[in-house]
PDB file of C-alpha atoms in Angstrom:
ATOM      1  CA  UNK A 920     -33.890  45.880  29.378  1.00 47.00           C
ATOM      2  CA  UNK A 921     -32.450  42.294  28.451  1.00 47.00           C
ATOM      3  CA  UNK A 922     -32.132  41.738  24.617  1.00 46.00           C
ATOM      4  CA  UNK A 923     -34.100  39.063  23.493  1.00 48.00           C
ATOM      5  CA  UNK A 924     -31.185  37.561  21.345  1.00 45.00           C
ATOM      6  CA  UNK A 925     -29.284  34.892  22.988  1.00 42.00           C
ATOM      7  CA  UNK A 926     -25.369  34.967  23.089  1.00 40.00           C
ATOM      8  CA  UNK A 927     -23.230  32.167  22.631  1.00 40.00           C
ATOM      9  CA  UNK A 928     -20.194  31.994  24.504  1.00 40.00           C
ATOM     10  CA  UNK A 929     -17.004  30.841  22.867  1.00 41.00           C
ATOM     11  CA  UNK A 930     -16.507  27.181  23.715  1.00 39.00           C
ATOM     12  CA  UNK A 931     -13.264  25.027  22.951  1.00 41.00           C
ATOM     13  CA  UNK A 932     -13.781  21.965  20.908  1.00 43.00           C
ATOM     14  CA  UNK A 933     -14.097  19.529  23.778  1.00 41.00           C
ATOM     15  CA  UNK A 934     -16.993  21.390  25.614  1.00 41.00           C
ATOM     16  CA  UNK A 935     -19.315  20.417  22.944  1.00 39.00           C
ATOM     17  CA  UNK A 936     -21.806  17.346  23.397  1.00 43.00           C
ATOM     18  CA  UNK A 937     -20.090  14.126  22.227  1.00 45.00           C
ATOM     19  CA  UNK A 938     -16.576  15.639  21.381  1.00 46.00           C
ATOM     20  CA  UNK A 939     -13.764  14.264  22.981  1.00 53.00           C
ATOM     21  CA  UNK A 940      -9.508  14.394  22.377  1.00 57.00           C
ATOM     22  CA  UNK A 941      -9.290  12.170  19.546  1.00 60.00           C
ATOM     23  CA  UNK A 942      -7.772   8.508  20.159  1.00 72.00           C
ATOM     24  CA  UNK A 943      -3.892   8.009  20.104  1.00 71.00           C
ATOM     25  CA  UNK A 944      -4.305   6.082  17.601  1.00 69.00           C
ATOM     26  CA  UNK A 945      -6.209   9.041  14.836  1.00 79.00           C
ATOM     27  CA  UNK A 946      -2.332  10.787  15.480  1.00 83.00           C
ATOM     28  CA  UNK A 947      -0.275   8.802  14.835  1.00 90.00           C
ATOM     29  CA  UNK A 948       0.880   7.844  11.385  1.00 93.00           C
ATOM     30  CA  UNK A 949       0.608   4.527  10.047  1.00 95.00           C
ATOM     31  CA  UNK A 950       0.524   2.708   6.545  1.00 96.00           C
ATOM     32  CA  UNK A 951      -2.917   2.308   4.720  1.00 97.00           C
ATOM     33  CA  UNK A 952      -4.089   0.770   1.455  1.00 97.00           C
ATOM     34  CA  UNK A 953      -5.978   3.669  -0.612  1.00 97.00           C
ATOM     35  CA  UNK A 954      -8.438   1.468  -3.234  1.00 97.00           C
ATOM     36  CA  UNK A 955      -8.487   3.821  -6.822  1.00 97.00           C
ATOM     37  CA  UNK A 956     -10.653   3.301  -9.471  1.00 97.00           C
ATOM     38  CA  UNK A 957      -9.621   0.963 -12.295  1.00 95.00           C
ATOM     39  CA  UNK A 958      -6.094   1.891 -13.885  1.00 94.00           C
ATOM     40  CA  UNK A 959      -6.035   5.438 -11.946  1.00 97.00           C
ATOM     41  CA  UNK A 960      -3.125   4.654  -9.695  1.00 97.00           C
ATOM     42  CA  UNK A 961      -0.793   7.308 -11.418  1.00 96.00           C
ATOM     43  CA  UNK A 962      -3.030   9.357 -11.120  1.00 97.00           C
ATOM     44  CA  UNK A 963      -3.705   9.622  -7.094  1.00 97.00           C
ATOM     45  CA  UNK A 964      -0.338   9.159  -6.705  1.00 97.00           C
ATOM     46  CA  UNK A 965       0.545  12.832  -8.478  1.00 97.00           C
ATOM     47  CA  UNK A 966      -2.303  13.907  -7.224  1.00 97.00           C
ATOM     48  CA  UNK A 967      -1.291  12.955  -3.475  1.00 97.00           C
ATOM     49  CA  UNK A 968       2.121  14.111  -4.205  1.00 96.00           C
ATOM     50  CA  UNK A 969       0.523  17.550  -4.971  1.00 96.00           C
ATOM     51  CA  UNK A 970      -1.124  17.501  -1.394  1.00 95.00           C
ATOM     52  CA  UNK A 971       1.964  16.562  -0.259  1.00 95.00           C
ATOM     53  CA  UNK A 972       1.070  12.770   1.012  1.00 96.00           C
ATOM     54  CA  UNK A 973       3.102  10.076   2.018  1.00 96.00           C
ATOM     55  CA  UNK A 974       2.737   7.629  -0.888  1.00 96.00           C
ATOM     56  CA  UNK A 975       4.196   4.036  -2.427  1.00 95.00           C
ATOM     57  CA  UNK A 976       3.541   3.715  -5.797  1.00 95.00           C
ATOM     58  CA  UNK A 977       5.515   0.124  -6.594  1.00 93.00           C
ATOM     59  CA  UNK A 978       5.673  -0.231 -10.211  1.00 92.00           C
ATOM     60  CA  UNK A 979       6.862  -2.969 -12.893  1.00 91.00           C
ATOM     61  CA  UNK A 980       8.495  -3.078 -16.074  1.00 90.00           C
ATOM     62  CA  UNK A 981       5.963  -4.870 -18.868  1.00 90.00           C
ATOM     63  CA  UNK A 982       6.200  -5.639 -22.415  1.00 91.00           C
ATOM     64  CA  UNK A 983       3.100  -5.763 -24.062  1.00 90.00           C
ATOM     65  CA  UNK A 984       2.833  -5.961 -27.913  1.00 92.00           C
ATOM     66  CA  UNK A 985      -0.057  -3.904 -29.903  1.00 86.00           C
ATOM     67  CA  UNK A 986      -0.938  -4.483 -33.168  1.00 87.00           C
ATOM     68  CA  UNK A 987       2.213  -2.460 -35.221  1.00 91.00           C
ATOM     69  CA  UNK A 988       4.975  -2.588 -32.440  1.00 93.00           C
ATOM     70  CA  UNK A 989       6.103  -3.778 -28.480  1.00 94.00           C
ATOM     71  CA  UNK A 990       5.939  -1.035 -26.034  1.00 93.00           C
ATOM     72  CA  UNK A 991       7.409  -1.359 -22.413  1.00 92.00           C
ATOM     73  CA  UNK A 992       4.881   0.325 -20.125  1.00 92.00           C
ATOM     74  CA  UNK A 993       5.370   1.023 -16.332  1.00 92.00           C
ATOM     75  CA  UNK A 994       2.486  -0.762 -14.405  1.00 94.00           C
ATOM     76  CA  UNK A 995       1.389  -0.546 -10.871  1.00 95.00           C
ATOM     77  CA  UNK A 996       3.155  -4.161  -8.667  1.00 94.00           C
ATOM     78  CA  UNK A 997      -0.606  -3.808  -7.006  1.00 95.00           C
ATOM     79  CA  UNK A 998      -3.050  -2.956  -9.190  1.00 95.00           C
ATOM     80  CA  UNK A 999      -6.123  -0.807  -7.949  1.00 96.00           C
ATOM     81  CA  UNK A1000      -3.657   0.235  -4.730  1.00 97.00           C
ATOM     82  CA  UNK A1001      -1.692   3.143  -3.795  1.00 97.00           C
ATOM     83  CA  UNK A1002       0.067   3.010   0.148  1.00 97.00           C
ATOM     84  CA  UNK A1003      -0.464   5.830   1.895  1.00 97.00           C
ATOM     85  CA  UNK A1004       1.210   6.757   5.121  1.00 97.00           C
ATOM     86  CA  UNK A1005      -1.055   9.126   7.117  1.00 95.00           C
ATOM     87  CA  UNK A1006      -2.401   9.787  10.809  1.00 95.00           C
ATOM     88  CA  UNK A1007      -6.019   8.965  10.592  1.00 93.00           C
ATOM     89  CA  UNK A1008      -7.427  12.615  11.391  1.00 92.00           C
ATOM     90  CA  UNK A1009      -6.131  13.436   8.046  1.00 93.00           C
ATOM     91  CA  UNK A1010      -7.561  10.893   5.778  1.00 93.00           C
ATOM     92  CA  UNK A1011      -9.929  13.345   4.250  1.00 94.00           C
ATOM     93  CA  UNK A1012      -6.673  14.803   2.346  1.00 94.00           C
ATOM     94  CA  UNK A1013      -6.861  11.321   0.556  1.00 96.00           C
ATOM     95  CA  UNK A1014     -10.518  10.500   0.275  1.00 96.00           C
ATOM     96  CA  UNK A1015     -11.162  13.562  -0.924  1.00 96.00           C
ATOM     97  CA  UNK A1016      -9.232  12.473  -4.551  1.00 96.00           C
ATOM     98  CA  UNK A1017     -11.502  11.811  -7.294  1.00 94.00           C
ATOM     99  CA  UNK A1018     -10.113   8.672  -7.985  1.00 95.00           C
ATOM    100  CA  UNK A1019     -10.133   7.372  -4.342  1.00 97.00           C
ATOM    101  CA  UNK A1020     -12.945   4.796  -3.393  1.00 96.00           C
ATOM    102  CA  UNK A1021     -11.817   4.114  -0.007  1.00 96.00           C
ATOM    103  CA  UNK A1022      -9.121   3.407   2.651  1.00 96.00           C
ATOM    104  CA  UNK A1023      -9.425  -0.300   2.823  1.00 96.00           C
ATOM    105  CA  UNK A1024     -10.308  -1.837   6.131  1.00 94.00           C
ATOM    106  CA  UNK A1025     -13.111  -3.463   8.039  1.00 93.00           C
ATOM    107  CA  UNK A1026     -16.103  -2.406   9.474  1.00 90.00           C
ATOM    108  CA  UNK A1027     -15.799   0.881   8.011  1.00 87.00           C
ATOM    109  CA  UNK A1028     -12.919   1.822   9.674  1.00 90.00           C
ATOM    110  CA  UNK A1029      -9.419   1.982   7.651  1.00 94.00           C
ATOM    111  CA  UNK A1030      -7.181  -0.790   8.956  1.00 94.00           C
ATOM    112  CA  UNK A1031      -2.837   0.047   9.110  1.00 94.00           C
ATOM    113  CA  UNK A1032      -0.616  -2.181   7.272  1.00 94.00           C
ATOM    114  CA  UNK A1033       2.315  -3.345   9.848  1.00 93.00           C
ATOM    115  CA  UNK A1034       4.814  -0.583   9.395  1.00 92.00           C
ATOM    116  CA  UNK A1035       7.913  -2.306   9.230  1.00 92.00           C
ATOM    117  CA  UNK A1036       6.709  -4.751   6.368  1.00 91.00           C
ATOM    118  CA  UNK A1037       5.602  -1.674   4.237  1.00 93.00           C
ATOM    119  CA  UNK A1038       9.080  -0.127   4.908  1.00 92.00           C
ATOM    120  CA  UNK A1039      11.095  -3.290   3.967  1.00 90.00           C
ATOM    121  CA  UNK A1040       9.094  -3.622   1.078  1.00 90.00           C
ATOM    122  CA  UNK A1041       9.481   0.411   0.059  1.00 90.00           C
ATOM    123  CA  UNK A1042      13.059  -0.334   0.471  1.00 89.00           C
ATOM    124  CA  UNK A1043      13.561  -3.224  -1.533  1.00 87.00           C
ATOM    125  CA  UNK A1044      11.230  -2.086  -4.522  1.00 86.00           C
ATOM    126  CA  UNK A1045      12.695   1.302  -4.385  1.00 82.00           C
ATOM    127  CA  UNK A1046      16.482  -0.123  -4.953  1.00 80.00           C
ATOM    128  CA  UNK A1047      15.320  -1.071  -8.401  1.00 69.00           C
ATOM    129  CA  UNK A1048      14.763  -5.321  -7.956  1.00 75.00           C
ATOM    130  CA  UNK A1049      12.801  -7.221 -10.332  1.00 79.00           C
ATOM    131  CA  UNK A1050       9.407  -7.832  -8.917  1.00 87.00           C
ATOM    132  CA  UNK A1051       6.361  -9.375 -10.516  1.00 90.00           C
ATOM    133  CA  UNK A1052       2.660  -9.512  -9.535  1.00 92.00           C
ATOM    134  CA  UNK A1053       1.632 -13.504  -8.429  1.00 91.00           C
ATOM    135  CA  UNK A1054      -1.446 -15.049  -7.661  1.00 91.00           C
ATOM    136  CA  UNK A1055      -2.113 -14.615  -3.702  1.00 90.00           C
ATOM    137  CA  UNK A1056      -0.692 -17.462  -2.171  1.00 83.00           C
ATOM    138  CA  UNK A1057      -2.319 -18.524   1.451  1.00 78.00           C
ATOM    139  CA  UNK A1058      -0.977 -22.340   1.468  1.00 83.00           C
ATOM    140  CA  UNK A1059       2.712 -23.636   0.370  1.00 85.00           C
ATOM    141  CA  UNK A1060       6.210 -23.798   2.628  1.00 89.00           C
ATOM    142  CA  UNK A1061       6.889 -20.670   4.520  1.00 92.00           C
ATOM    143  CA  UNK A1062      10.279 -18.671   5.000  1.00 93.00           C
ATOM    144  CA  UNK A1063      11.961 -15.735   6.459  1.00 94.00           C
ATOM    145  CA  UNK A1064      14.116 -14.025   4.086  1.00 93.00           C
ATOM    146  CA  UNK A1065      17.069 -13.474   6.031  1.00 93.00           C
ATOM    147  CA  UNK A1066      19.314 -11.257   3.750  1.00 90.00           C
ATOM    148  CA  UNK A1067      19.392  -8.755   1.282  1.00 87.00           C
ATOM    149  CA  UNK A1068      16.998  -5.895   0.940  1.00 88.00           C
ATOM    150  CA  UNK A1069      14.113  -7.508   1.565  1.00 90.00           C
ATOM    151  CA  UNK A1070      15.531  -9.284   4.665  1.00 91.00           C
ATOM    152  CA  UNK A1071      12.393  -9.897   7.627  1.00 91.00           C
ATOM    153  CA  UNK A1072       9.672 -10.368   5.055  1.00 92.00           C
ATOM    154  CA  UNK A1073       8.074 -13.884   5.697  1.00 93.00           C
ATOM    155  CA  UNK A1074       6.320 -15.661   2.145  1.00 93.00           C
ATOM    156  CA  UNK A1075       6.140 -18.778   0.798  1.00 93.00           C
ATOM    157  CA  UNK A1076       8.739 -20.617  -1.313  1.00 92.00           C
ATOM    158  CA  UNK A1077       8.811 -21.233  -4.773  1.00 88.00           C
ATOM    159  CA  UNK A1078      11.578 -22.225  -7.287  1.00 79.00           C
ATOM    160  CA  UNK A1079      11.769 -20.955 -10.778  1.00 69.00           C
ATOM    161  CA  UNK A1080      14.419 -23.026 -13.151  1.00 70.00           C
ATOM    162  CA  UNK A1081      17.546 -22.276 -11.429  1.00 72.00           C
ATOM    163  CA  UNK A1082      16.713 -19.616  -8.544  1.00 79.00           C
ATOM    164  CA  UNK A1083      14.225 -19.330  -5.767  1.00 86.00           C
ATOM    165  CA  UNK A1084      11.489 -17.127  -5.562  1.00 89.00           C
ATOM    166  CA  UNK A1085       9.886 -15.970  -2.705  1.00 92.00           C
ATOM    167  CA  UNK A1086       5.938 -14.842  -3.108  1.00 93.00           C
ATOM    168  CA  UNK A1087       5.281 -12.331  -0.254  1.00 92.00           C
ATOM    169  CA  UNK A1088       1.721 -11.523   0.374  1.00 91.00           C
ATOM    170  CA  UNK A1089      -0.104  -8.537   1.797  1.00 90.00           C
ATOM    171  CA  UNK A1090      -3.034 -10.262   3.318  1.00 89.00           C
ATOM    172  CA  UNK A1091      -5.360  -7.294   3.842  1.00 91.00           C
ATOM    173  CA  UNK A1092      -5.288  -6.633   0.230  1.00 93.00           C
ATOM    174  CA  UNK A1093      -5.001 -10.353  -1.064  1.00 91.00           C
ATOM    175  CA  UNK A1094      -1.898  -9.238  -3.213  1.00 93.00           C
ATOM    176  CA  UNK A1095       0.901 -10.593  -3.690  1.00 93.00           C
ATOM    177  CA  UNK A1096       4.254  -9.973  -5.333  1.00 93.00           C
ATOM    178  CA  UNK A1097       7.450 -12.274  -6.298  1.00 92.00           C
ATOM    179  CA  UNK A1098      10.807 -11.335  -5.401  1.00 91.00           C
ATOM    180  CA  UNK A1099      13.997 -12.957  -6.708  1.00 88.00           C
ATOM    181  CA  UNK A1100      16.453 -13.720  -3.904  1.00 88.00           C
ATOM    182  CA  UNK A1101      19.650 -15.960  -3.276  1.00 87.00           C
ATOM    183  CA  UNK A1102      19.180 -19.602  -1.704  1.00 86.00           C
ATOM    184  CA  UNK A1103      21.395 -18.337   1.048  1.00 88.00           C
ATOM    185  CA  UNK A1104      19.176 -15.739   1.980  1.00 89.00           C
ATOM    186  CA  UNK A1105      16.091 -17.857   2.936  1.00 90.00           C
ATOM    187  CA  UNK A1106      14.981 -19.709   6.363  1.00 92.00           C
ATOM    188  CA  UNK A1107      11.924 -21.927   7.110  1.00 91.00           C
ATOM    189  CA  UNK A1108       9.577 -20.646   9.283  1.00 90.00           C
ATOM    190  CA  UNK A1109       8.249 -23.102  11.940  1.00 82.00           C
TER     191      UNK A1109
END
């Protein structure tokens, strides 16, 4: 006699309705701007460090004065942004963070900062330069930076007293950040 419960047979992933190899793209590891909650930046960054993440955390030196005494605080370069560098199929090991509103992106679907910019930039923060959060800049003369650690970064040009500042911009966040560099070091960008 035939039972009357039906048996499921084993299936792999790909045999199911609608399931497919994931894209090239979902494995391979890119650069992505993770949008925290106000002033939690520290805060997904130890807690992606703990889940053992690929993360950029640029931060600042700032002097702020309270009521009784000046205090130098370290402050995210990008407020309300941690980097993350991650292969799309793992995203939920960064979404799933309290403090994590979403991968930022369009149309719902995280977009990847260009790699070697976000390397340059990890680079050149990481060996200690001064750096400053500025206003995001969309219109003024653009150059190339040409040496030094941030050489290959395109911005636009600005002079400060005696130097020359260069105001690089991450468009997909609207951010940008000033970097001190040498007058030698800079090209126009046609």
């Amino acid at each position: 006699m035939a039972s009357s419960t039906p048996t499921i047979a084993a299936r792999e992933p790909a045999d199911y309705v609608g399931a497919g190899a994931l894209p090239a793209l979902w494995a391979e590891q890119h650069w992505y701007a993770a949008y925290t909650c106000a002033q939690h930046e520290k805060r997904v960054a130890a807690e992606l460090g703990i889940r053992e993440v690929e993360h950029f955390l640029p931060l600042y030196s700032s002097v702020r004065r309270w009521k009784d005494r000046r205090v130098t605080l370290d402050v995210p370069l990008f407020p309300g942004y941690v980097f993350v560098r991650l292969a799309l199929r793992d995203r939920l090991r960064v979404l799933q963070i309290p403090s994590v509103v979403r991968l930022v992106g369009f149309n719902g679907q995280p977009t990847a900062l260009p790699d070697t910019e976000m390397e340059i930039m990890r680079s050149g923060l990481c060996q200690g330069l001064h750096a400053k959060p500025h206003p995001f800049l969309a219109v003024g003369r653009r150059v190339r930076i040409t040496g030094g650690p941030f050489a290959g970064l395109e911005g636009v040009l600005k002079r400060r007293k005696n130097s020359v500042r260069v105001v690089v911009s991450l468009s997909l966040i609207q951010r940008s950040v000033a970097v001190d560099v040498d007058v030698t070091d800079v090209a126009p960008v046609f």
